[in-house]
Amino acid sequence: MDNKHYIALELDKVLELLAAKTTSAASAQRARDIIPYHDWRDVSRAVRETAEVNTLSVRFGTPGLGGIRDCSQELHRAQVGGRLSIPELLSACRVLRTIRSVKDWRKQAEEPTSVDYLFDALTPNRALEEEIDRCILNEEELQDTASAELGSIRRRIRKAQLSIREKLDGIIRSPQYAQVLQEPIVTIRDGRFVVPVKAERKGELRGLVHDTSGSGATVFVEPMAVVDANNEIRILRGEEQEEIDRILLELSGRVGEMAELIAGSFDALVALDLLFAKSRLADAMGASVPEVRRDRTLKLNKARHPLIPREKVVPVDIMLGETFDTLVITGPNTGGKTVALKTLGLLTLMTACGMLLPCGDGSCVPVFDRVLADIGDEQSIEQSLSTFSAHITNIISILDQAGENSLVLTDELGAGTDPVEGAALAVSILEALRRKGALIAATTHYAEIKMYALTTPGVENGSCEFNVETLSPTYRLLIGVPGRSNAFAISRRLGLPEDVIQRARELVSSENTRFEDVVSDLERTRQALEKEQQAAASRRQQMDALKREMEEERQRLYAQLDKEAQQARQQAQTMVERVKSQTDLLLNEMEELKKQQDKEEFSHKLSQLRAGYKGRIEHLRDMADPVAQRRGEAYVLPRKLKSGDTVLLTGLNLEGTVLSGPDSSGCYMVQAGILKSKVKEEELRLVDTKERKVTVNGRRRAPSTQSKVDREARTEVDIRGMDTIDGIATVDRFLDQAAMMGMGTVTIIHGKGTGVLRTAIQKHLRGAKNVKSFRPGMYGEGEAGVTVVELI
């Protein structure tokens, strides 16, 4: 990161934050080496990849990528036949294990993403991973089970060591050598077992001297009794090392066969680790996904500088490029002008690096070929450059590089020299940059530049708000409002004598005074409007809250109403069912009385009463919902009713004949069966006796009609599904009609079922006057499901 413009905007510090979020040295270095993209497609792809990885991380967490290191050199050495060490093989194994775990992690989400090409580049090899794990115990040692030969050699070594220790233990415990030994212990020198002997008495223990202590008082002697055993161990150690080298070479060969795939997978892991680091940094900053624009519209909502702690930074709204190409930011020192300028440039560069931005939703950033910045004091004693000279040197370089797709940021443009000349020079520089087509954001104190922004199309003023009462900046950036220096106001608050301030005012040119007064009036108006806007917003929030409360109360009342309605329906239904039950008992008693009455007359009356009863019960059921209004289309009689008209009684769902009416109360006398009653006109519907159609409660009633031929041809009746009373009444009517038509034999279809209906019908037929005889159906006639009746 040697681009001085990037460093001036502190992109290197943000990349260092990103590197700290990575989990490997390779990905950390790749984070530090990021260079912003300049092509819209590259930037869009990079931002989209970060956003989708962030979505995966939120849903499934972050996969473990720690502990991997770049092993490309070792892989190349293994590929050409070299032998890898135990630590190098373990490093390759960790890479393989990470490849497999990341590959398995991706399988949690089924939907495709723009980073799947990186997951697809991961090539796990579980067999090789498990073989390395099986063979290697730790960073320094192989497992005994790495090969049968290695296990056999190590068992022989341990056996020889045990034999040596037994012999040496006999020596150190022997009273004979108690005065000879410096200490009764066994130790190792040059891989051989020895005992410490006093230097002056070393001749009393036959053996080979291998070492001497620093003081010379102790010599380490290998007793002759264990020399052969130590020699055997030395030979076995050589065989062990040869077997270890053979195993390591074999494992290295298998790694070498996969070297290219492991290297490619490692590169994909590093790229994924960098994306997950961007995701973690975005979460830490509370970042959102910006829209990458093809045009020059730049809009940052509630943008925060990522290097300032979130609890201290004041978000700013910055716009540029849509309605104006140049933003002139003014305001007092320490008011936040430079921070706003750096925030604008830094977030633009972060977008070009594929990072999410610490700003609000709805932010959009274009892609620039160059981001050029002149920020900070770059005076140099070595080069004999003053502050002004350093700034002009930078400006010259910027003018050479700026073009149509450049973003130029300048801090304190024209400062460091005579104010009149500096202001004129600043305006001229802005005009030159605008002619090149660059987007520009500049900070200044000069009133001439504020006036230039006010009078020039495409140039807009901005100011960093300052609270004169508290003598502190609010760090809010206000677009469209020129800022004041507030020098006189600040001086007065700090206690500078009023006569000094007044004299200073007199020395300021009248044009500047009028301009500052206009700016002051604008600022007062803006603050008043802002207060009114805040008050209106507060009232709107209160109204919204009240509206929500009213809606919740309405929903609560509706729920309560539905509950009470349901309870009322249940109570009404229970009441109707109770009445029906009692009426059924009464009808059963009437059926018993029927046996003692004239069968034909009583049956006819019972049928009529039964029909009236059924109509009333249905009416009660319709009335069982006491809280619901009946809905139906309005009905108007097509003409005045007259005696003899056939009408439908909507309350009873029965047809009747008009006898007389209307009377003084508007009621008609109607006979329905044996019932005569007064009925209001609105409860009557005229029945067309020709087509037998009538509209009732929005439904068309179209009773079926039969021709005389149909009626004459009817020799059977179906009463399946009826109860006993309805069945008997229907059979009576049918038998009457059949007798009138002179039929000899008819069939009653009652079904088999439980036999209750069949028994009741046949019992009734025994007493019927017009029945000569009856019998069950035969095979082909319906058998026990029908009764065949022969009429008189």
Tab-separated table of C-alpha atoms in Angstrom, residues 65 167 339 365 380 398 400 407 414 441 487 501 505 515 552 556 603 618 710 774:
chain	number	residue	atom	x	y	z
A	65	LEU	CA	-10.156	-21.789	9.144
A	167	LYS	CA	21.526	-54.315	35.513
A	339	VAL	CA	-13.480	13.823	8.983
A	365	VAL	CA	-21.356	4.466	-4.394
A	380	SER	CA	9.068	19.086	4.464
A	398	ILE	CA	-3.876	15.794	-9.048
A	400	ASP	CA	-2.301	15.868	-14.152
A	407	LEU	CA	-12.974	11.668	-7.307
A	414	GLY	CA	-5.862	27.641	-1.128
A	441	ALA	CA	-15.289	17.693	-2.497
A	487	ALA	CA	-14.829	33.844	14.826
A	501	ILE	CA	-14.725	42.735	18.378
A	505	ARG	CA	-16.218	44.119	12.406
A	515	PHE	CA	-22.480	37.920	3.143
A	552	GLU	CA	-55.042	-2.991	18.648
A	556	ARG	CA	-59.371	-6.741	20.736
A	603	SER	CA	-102.229	-40.352	9.673
A	618	GLU	CA	-85.764	-25.129	11.047
A	710	ASP	CA	-94.822	-39.846	-14.327
A	774	PHE	CA	-97.671	-57.661	1.960
